[in-house]
Coordinates of C-alpha atoms and ligand atoms in Angstrom, one line a residue:
X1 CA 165.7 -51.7 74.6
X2 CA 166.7 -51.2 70.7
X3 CA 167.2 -54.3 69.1
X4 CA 170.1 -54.3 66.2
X5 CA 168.7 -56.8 64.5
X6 CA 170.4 -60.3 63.5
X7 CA 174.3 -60.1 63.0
X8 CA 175.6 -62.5 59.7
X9 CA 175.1 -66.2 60.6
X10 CA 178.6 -67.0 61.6
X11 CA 180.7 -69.5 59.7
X12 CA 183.5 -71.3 62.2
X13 CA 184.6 -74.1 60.7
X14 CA 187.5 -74.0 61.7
X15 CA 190.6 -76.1 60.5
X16 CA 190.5 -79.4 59.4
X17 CA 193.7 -80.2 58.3
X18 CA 194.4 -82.3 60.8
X19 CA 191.4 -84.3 60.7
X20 CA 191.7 -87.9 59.4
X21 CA 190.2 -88.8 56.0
X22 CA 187.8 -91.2 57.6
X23 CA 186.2 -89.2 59.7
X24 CA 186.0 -86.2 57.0
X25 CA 184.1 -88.6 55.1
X26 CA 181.8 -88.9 58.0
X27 CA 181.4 -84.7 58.6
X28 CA 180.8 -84.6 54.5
X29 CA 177.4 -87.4 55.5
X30 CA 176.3 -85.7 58.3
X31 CA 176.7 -82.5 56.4
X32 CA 174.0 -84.1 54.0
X33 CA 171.9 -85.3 56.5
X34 CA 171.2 -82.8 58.4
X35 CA 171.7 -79.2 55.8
X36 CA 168.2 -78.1 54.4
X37 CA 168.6 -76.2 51.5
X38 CA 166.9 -73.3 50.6
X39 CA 164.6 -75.1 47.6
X40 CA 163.5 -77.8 50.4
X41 CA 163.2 -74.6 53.5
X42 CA 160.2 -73.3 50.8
X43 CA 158.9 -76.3 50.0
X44 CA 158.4 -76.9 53.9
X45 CA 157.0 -73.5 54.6
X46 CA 154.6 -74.0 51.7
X47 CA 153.5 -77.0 53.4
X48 CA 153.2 -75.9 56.6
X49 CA 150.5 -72.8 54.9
X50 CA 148.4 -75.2 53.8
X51 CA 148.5 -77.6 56.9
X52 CA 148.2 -74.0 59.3
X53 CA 144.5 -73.6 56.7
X54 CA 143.6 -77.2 57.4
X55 CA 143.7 -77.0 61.0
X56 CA 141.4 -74.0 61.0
X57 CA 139.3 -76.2 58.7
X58 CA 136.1 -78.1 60.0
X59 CA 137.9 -81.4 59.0
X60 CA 141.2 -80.1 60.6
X61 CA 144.7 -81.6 60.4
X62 CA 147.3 -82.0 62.6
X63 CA 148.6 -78.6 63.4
X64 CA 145.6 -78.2 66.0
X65 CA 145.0 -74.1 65.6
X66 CA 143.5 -73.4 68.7
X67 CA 141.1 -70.2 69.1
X68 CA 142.3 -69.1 72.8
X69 CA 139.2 -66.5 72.9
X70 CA 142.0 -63.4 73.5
X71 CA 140.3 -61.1 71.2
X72 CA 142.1 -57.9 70.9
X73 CA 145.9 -57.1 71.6
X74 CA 146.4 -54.2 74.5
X75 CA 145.9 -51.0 73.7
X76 CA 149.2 -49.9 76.3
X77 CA 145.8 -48.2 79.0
X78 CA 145.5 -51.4 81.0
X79 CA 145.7 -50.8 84.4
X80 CA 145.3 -52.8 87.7
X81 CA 147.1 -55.8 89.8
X82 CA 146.8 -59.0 88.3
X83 CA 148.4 -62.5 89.6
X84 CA 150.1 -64.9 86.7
X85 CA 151.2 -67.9 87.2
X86 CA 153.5 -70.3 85.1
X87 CA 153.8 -73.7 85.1
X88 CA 157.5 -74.6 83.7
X89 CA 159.1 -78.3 82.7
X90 CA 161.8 -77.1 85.8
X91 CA 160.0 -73.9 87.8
X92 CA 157.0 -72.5 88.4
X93 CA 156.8 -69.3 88.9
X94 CA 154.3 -67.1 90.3
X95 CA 153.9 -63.2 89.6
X96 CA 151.9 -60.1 90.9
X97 CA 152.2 -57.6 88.3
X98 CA 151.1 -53.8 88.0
X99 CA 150.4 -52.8 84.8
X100 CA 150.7 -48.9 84.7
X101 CA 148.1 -47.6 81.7
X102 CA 150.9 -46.6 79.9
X103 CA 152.5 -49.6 78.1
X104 CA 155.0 -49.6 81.3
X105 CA 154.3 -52.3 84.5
X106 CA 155.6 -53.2 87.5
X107 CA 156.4 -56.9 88.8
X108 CA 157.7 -59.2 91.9
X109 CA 158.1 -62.6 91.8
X110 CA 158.9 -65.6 92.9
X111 CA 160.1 -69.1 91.5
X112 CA 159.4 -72.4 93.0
X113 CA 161.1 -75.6 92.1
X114 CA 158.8 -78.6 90.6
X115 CA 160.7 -81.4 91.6
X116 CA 161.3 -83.7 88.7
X117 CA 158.9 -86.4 90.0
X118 CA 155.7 -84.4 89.3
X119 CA 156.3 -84.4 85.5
X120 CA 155.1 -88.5 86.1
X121 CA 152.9 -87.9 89.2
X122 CA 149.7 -87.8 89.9
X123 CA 146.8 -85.3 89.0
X124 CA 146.2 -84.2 92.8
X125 CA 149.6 -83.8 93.3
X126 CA 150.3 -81.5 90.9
X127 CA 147.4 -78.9 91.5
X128 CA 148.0 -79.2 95.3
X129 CA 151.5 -78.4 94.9
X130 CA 150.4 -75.2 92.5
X131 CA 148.3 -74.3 94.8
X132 CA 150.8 -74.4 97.6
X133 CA 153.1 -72.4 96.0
X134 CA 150.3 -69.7 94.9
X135 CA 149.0 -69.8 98.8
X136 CA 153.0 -69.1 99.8
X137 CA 153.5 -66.6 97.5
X138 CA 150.6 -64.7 98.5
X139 CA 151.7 -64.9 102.2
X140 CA 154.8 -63.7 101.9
X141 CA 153.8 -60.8 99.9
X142 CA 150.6 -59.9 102.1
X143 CA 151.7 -60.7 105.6
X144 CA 148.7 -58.6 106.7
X145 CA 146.6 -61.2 104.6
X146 CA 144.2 -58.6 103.6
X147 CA 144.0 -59.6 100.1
X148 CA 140.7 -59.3 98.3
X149 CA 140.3 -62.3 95.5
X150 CA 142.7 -61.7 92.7
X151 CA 142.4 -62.4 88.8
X152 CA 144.8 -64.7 87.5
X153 CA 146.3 -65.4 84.0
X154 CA 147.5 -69.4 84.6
X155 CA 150.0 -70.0 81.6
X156 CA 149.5 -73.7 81.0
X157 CA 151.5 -74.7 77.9
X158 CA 150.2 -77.5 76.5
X159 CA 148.0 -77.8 74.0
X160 CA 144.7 -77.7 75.6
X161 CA 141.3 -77.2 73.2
X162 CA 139.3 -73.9 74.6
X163 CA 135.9 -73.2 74.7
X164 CA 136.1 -70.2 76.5
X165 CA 139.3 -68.2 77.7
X166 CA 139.2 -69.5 81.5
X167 CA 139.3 -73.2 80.5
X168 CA 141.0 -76.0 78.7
X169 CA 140.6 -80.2 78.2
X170 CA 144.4 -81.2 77.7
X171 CA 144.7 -82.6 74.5
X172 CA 147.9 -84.7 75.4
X173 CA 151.1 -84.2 77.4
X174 CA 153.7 -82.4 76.1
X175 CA 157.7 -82.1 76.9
X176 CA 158.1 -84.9 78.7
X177 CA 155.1 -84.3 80.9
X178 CA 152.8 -87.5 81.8
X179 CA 150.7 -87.4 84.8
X180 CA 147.7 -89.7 84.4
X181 CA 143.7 -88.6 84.6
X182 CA 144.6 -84.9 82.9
X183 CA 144.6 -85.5 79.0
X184 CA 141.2 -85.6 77.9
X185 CA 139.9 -83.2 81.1
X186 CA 139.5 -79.3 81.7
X187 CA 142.3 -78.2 83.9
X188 CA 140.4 -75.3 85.3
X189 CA 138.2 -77.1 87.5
X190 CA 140.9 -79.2 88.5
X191 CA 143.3 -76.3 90.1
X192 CA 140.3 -74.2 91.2
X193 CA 139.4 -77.1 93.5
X194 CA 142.6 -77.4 94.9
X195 CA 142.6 -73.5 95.5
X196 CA 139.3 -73.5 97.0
X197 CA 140.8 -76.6 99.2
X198 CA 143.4 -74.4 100.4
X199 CA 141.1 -70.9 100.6
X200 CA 143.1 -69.7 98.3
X201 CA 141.7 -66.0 97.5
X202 CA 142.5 -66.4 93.7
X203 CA 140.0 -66.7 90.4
X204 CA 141.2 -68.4 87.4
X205 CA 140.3 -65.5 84.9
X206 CA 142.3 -66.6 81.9
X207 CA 144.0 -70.0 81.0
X208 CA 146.9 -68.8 78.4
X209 CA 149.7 -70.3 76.0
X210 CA 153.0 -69.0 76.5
X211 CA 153.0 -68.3 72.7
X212 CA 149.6 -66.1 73.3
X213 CA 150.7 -64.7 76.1
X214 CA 154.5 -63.5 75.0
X215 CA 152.6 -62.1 71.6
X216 CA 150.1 -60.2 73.6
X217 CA 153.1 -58.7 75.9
X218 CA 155.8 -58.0 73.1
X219 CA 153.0 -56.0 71.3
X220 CA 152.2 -54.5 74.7
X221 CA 155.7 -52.7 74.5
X222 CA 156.0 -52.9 71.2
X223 CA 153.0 -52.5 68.7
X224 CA 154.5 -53.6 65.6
X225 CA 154.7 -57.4 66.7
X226 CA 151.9 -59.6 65.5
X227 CA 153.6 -62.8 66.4
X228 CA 154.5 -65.0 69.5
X229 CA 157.0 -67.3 69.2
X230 CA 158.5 -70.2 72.0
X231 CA 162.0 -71.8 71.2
X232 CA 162.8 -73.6 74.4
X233 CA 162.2 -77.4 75.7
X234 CA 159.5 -77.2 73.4
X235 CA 158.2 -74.8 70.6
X236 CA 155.1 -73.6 69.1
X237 CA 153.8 -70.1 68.2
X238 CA 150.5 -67.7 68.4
X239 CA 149.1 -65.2 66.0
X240 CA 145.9 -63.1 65.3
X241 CA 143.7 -64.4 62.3
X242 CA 139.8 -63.2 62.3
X243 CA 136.9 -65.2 62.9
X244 CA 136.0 -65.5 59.5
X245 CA 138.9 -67.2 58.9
X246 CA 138.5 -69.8 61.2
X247 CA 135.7 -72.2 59.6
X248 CA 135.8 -74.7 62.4
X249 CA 133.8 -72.1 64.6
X250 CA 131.5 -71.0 61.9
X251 CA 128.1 -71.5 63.6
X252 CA 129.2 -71.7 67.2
X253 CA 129.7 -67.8 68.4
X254 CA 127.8 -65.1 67.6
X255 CA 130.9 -62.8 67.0
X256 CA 131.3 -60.3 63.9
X257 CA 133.3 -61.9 61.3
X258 CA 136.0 -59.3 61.5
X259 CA 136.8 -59.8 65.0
X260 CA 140.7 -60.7 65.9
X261 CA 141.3 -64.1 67.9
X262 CA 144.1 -65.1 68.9
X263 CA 145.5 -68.6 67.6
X264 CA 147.9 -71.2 69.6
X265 CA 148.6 -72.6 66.9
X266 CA 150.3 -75.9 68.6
X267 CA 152.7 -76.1 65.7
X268 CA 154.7 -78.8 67.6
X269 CA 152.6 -81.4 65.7
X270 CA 153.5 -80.6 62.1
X271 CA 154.0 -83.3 59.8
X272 CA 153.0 -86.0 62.7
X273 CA 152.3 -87.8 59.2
X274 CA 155.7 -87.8 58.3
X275 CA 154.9 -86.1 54.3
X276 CA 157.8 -83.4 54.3
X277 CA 160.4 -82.5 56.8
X278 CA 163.9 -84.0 56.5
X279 CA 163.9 -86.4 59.2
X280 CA 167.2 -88.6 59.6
X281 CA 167.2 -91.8 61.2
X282 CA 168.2 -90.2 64.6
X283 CA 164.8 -88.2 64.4
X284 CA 163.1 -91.4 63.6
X285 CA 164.2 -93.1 66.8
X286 CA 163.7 -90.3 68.9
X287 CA 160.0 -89.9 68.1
X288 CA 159.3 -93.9 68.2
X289 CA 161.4 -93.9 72.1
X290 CA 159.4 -91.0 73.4
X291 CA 156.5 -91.2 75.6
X292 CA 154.2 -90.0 72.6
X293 CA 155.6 -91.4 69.7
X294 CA 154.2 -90.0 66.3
X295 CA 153.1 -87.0 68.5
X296 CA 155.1 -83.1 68.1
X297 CA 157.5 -84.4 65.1
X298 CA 158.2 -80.7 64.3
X299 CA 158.8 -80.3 67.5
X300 CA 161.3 -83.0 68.0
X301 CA 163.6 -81.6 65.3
X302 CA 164.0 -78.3 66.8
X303 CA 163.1 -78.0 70.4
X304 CA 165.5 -77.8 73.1
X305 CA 164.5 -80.8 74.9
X306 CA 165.4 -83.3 71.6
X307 CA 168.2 -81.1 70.7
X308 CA 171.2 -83.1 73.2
X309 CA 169.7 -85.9 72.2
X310 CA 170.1 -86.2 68.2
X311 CA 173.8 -85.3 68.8
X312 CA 174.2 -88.3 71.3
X313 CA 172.4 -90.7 68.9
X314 CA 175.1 -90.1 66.3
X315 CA 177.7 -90.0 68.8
X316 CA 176.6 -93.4 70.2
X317 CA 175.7 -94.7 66.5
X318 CA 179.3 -93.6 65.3
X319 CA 180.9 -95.3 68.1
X320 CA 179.4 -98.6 68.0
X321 CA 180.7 -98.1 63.9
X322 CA 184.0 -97.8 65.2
X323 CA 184.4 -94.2 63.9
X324 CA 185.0 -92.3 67.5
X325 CA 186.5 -92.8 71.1
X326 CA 188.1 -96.1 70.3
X327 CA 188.5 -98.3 72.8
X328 CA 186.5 -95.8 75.6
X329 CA 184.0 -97.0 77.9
X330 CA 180.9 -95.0 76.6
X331 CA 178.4 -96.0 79.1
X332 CA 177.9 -92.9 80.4
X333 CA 177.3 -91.5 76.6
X334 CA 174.7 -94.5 76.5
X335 CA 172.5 -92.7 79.2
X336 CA 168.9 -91.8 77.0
X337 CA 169.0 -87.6 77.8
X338 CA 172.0 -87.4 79.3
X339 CA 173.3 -84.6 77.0
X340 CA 171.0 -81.5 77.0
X341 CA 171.2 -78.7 74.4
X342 CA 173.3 -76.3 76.7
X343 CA 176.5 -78.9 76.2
X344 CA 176.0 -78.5 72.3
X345 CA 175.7 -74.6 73.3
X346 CA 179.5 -74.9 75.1
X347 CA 180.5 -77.5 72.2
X348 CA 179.1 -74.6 69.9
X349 CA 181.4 -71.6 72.1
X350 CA 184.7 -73.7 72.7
X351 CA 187.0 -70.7 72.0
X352 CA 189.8 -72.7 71.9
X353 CA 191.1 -73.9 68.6
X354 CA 192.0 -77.2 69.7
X355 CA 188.7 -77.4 71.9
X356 CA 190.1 -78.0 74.9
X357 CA 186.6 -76.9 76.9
X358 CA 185.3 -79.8 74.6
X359 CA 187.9 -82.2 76.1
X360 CA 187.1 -81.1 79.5
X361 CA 183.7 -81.5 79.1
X362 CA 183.8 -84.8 77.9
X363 CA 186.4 -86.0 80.7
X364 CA 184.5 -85.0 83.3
X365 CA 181.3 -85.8 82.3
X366 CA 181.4 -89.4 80.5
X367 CA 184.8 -90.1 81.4
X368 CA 185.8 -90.1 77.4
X369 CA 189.1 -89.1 76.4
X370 CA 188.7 -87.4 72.8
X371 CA 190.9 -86.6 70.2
X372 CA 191.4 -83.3 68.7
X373 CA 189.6 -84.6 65.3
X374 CA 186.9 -86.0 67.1
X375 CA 186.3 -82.9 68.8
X376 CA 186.0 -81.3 65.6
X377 CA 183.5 -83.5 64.1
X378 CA 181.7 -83.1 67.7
X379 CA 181.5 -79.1 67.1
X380 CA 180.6 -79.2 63.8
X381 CA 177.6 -81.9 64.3
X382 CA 176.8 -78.8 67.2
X383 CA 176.4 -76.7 63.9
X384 CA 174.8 -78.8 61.8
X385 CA 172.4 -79.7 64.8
X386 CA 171.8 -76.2 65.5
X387 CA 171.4 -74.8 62.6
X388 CA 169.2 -77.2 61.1
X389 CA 166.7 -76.4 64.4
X390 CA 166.6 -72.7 63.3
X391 CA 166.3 -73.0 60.0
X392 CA 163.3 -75.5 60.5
X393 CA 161.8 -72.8 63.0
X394 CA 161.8 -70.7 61.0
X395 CA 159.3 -72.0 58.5
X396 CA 156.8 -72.1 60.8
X397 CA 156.9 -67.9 60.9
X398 CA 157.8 -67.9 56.9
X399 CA 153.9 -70.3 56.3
X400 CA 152.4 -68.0 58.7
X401 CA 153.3 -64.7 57.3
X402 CA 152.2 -66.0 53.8
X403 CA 149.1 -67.3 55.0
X404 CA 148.2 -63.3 56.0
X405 CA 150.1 -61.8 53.8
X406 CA 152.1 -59.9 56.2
X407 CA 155.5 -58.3 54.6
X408 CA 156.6 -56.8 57.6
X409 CA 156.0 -56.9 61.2
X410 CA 158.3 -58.1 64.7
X411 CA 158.0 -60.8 66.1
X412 CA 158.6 -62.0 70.0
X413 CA 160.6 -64.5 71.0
X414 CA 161.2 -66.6 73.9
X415 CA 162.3 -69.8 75.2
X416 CA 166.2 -71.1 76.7
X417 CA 167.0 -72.0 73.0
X418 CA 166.3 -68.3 71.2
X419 CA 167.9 -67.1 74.1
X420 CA 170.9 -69.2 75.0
X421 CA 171.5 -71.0 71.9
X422 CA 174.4 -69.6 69.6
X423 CA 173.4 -67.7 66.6
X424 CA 169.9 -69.3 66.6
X425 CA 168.8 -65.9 66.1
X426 CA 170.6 -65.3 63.5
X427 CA 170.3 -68.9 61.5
X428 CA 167.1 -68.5 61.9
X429 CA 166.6 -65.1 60.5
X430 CA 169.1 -66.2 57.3
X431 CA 166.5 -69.1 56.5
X432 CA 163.6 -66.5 56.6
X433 CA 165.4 -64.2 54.3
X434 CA 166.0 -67.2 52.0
X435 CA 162.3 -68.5 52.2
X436 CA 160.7 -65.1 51.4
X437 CA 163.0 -63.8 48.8
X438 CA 164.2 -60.5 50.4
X439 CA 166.4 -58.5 48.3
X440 CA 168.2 -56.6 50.7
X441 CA 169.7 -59.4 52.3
X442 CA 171.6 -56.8 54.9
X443 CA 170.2 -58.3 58.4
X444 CA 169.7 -54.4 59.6
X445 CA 166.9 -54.3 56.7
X446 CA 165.3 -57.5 57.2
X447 CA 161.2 -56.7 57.4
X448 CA 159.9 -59.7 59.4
X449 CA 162.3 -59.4 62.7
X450 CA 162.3 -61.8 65.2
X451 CA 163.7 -60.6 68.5
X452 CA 163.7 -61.2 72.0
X453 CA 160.7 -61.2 73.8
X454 CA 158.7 -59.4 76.5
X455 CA 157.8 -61.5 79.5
X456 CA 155.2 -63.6 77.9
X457 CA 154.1 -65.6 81.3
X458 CA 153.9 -62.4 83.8
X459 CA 152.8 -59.4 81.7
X460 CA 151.7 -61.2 79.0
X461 CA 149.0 -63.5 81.4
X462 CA 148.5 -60.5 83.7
X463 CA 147.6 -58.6 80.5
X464 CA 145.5 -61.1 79.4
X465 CA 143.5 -61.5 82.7
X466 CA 143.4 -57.7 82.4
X467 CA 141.6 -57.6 78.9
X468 CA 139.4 -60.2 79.9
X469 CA 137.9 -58.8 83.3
X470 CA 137.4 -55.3 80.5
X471 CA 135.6 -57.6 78.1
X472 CA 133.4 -59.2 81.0
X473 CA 132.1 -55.4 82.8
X474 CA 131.7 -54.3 78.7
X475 CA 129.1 -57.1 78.6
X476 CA 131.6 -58.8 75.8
X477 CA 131.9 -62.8 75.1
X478 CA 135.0 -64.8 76.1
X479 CA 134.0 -67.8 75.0
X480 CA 131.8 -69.7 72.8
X481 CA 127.8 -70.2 73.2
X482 CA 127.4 -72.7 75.6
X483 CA 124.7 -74.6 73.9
X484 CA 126.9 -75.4 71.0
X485 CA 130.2 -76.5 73.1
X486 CA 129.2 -80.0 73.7
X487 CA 129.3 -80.4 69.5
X488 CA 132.1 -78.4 69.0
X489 CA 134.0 -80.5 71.5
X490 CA 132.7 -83.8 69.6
X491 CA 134.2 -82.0 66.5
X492 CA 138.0 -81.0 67.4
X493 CA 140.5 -84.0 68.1
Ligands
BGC501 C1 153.5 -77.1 73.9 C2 153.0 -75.7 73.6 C3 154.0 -74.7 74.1 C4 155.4 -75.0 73.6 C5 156.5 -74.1 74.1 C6 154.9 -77.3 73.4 O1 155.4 -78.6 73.7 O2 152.6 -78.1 73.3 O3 151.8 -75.5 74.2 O4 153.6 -73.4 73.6 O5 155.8 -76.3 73.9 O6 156.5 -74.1 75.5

């Protein structure tokens, strides 16, 4: 697939000549709150370098950097049958892919729904229920059940510290997860009991990031990428720095300085200390109502769970001010997460010039009759809502390519809000062009492009699982010196 690069972000204002001083006014404030200029997008991105340095650092900071132990990208000759597995906020999904040794593979798959419960269940019941699924998928796939054990890439996206590339201790829950008796333990051991329960025929060869494993894939098909980035209920993103870069393992392996490892860099958590991103007082109560508050603050200005949610606050907030939906029962509206970012993506694509989806929307779902004026204020809070997430995203790839110095290079995108999300893509891209001075400011010639991704969770995690089995026969490390793990553990938060 040739991708054309980012269109122009668009500008749809739209008409506001009908729309009452007042709440003008208002769209002027929240046109302050929530724009980030160009002068404040670098100063974030410079930021962000130093904080991606610090938590490579032995002291470390709170972006948490995590050495994954994937030590080369593909060369495109991988070859053999490899299960990955993915454990989603709504699905998991389980695949048997076949790569082909020529930068080409094969895959069938399957998706199972996690019922909403488990996100605040218990330990057992999540790894049984993984398990289940795995065992089901194998069944109907090999009715013969002659299947030899198979090699598994388990993408686990959370950030979990890793000592070699099969395992992981949860650090903390992410995206609205919180199942008790996980943070602070290996997950491997956990789900390899409840396969072995089960007789499950499958070894846990690699434990991946989605942001590790859709780099790994996208450069699989595509060589030029050297980053992985997730824009969806959560964000974060991966990259390849060398061991001597990495301080905080100086000691521990007994690697050559120049070799590649892969970074999760868990960039969710910058600024948890609250120094430099533009956070409004919707952001602030978000972060102190969530489950982990203080926890991800990047990540709760731009991800796609959070994103509904800021634009309800300031509904709510104008309401109670008497600005909007006069005299409207709003209880609906007043229900925490009851918008989710693909309402601000139809607010966003109303084609109508009086909004009537908009209207429809809000009848139907909240019971709220709006004006055409409020709807307008609605869409353009959309904007500012949106384009305030990409822009912010995209500091994270500006700090990383000035930490290596890289001038050009593609990088892989995933997640439901690159994907679904209007002109996030190209918002985002803007911003970069902005933040790293590029002359040529026709998208087409844009050096750093970041573009849809290649299956991160199958291909990327069957890939993965692949180039770690090769490592393994090749007599290679995949992990750190066992003697020293117990102290590097003691040393990582
Ligand atoms: C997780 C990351 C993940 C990202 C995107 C974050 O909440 O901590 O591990 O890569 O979401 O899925």
């Amino acid at each position: 697939m040739v991708h054309l690069g980012p269109k122009k972000p668009p500008s749809r204002k739209g008409s506001m000549a009908d729309v009452p001083r007042d709440l003008l006014e208002q769209i002027a404030q929240l046109e302050m709150l929530f724009t980030v200029d160009t002068a404040k997008l670098k100063a974030v991105a410079e930021h962000f370098k130093k904080e991606l340095e610090k938590g490579l650092s032995k002291e470390g900071g709170s972006i948490p950097m995590i050495p994954t132990w994937v030590m080369s990208m593909p060369d495109g000759t991988e070859s053999g049958t490899y299960l990955a597995l993915d454990m989603g906020g709504t699905n998991l999904r389980v695949c048997e892919v076949t790569l082909l040794g020529n930068r080409d593979f094969d895959i069938i798959q399957s998706k199972y729904h996690m019922p909403p419960e488990m996100k605040t269940g218990t330990s057992e019941q999540l790894w049984d229920y993984i398990a289940e699924c795995l065992l089901q998928f194998l069944q109907s796939h090999h009715p013969d059940g002659n299947i030899s054990e198979m090699h598994l890439g388990f993408t686990f996206s959370y950030p979990c510290t890793q000592t070699a590339i099969n395992n992981g201790i949860l650090q903390r829950w992410t995206k609205g997860f919180d199942i008790d008796d996980v943070e602070g333990h290996d997950v491997q051991p956990m789900f390899e009991a409840a396969l072995q329960k089960k007789k499950v025929p499958v070894k846990v060869t690699a434990l991946i990031n989605d942001t590790t494993g859709t780099m790994v894939a996208s450069n699989y098909t595509d060589p030029e990428t050297q980053m992985g980035v997730i824009f969806g209920t959560g964000c974060n993103a991966a990259y390849f720095d060398v061991v001597k870069n990495i301080p905080k393992l100086e000691g521990l392996v007994d690697l050559d300085p120049e070799t590649p490892m892969a970074i999760n860099c868990e960039w969710g958590a910058f600024d948890n200390e609250h120094l430099i991103l533009p956070r409004t007082a919707y952001d602030v109560q978000i972060d102190n109502e969530s489950p982990r508050p203080n926890q991800q603050c990047f990540e709760k200005m731009i991800a796609g769970l959070y994103l509904g949610e800021l634009h309800r606050l300031v509904m709510v907030d104008m309401h109670t001010q008497g600005l909007i939906f006069e005299k409207q029962d709003v209880s609906k509206l007043k229900v925490p997460y009851s918008i989710d970012a693909s309402l601000l993506s139809q607010i966003e694509e109303d084609p109508f010039e009086n909004l009537s989806e908009v209207q429809d929307i809000f009848e139907s779902r909240f019971n709220i009759t709006t004006t055409e004026p409020e709807r307008k204020l609605l869409r353009r809070l959309a904007e500012l809502i949106g384009t305030r997430a990409a822009r912010l995203s995209a500091t994270g790839i500006a700090a990383i390519c000035m930490k290596k110095g890289i001038k050009a290079c593609h990088v892989g995108a995933d997640g439901s809000v690159f994907n679904k999300y209007p002109h996030f893509e190209e918002r985002g891209a803007q911003a970069l062009a902005e933040m790293l001075d590029w002359k040529d400011l026709r998208p087409s010639k844009y050096p750093v492009k970041v573009q849809p991704a290649e299956d991160g969770s199958g291909v990327g995690a069957a890939l993965i699982a692949a180039l770690t089995v090769k490592r393994v026969k090749e007599g290679k490390a995949v992990g750190m010196r066992p003697d020293v793990r117990e102290k590097y553990l003691a040393t990582v938060k």
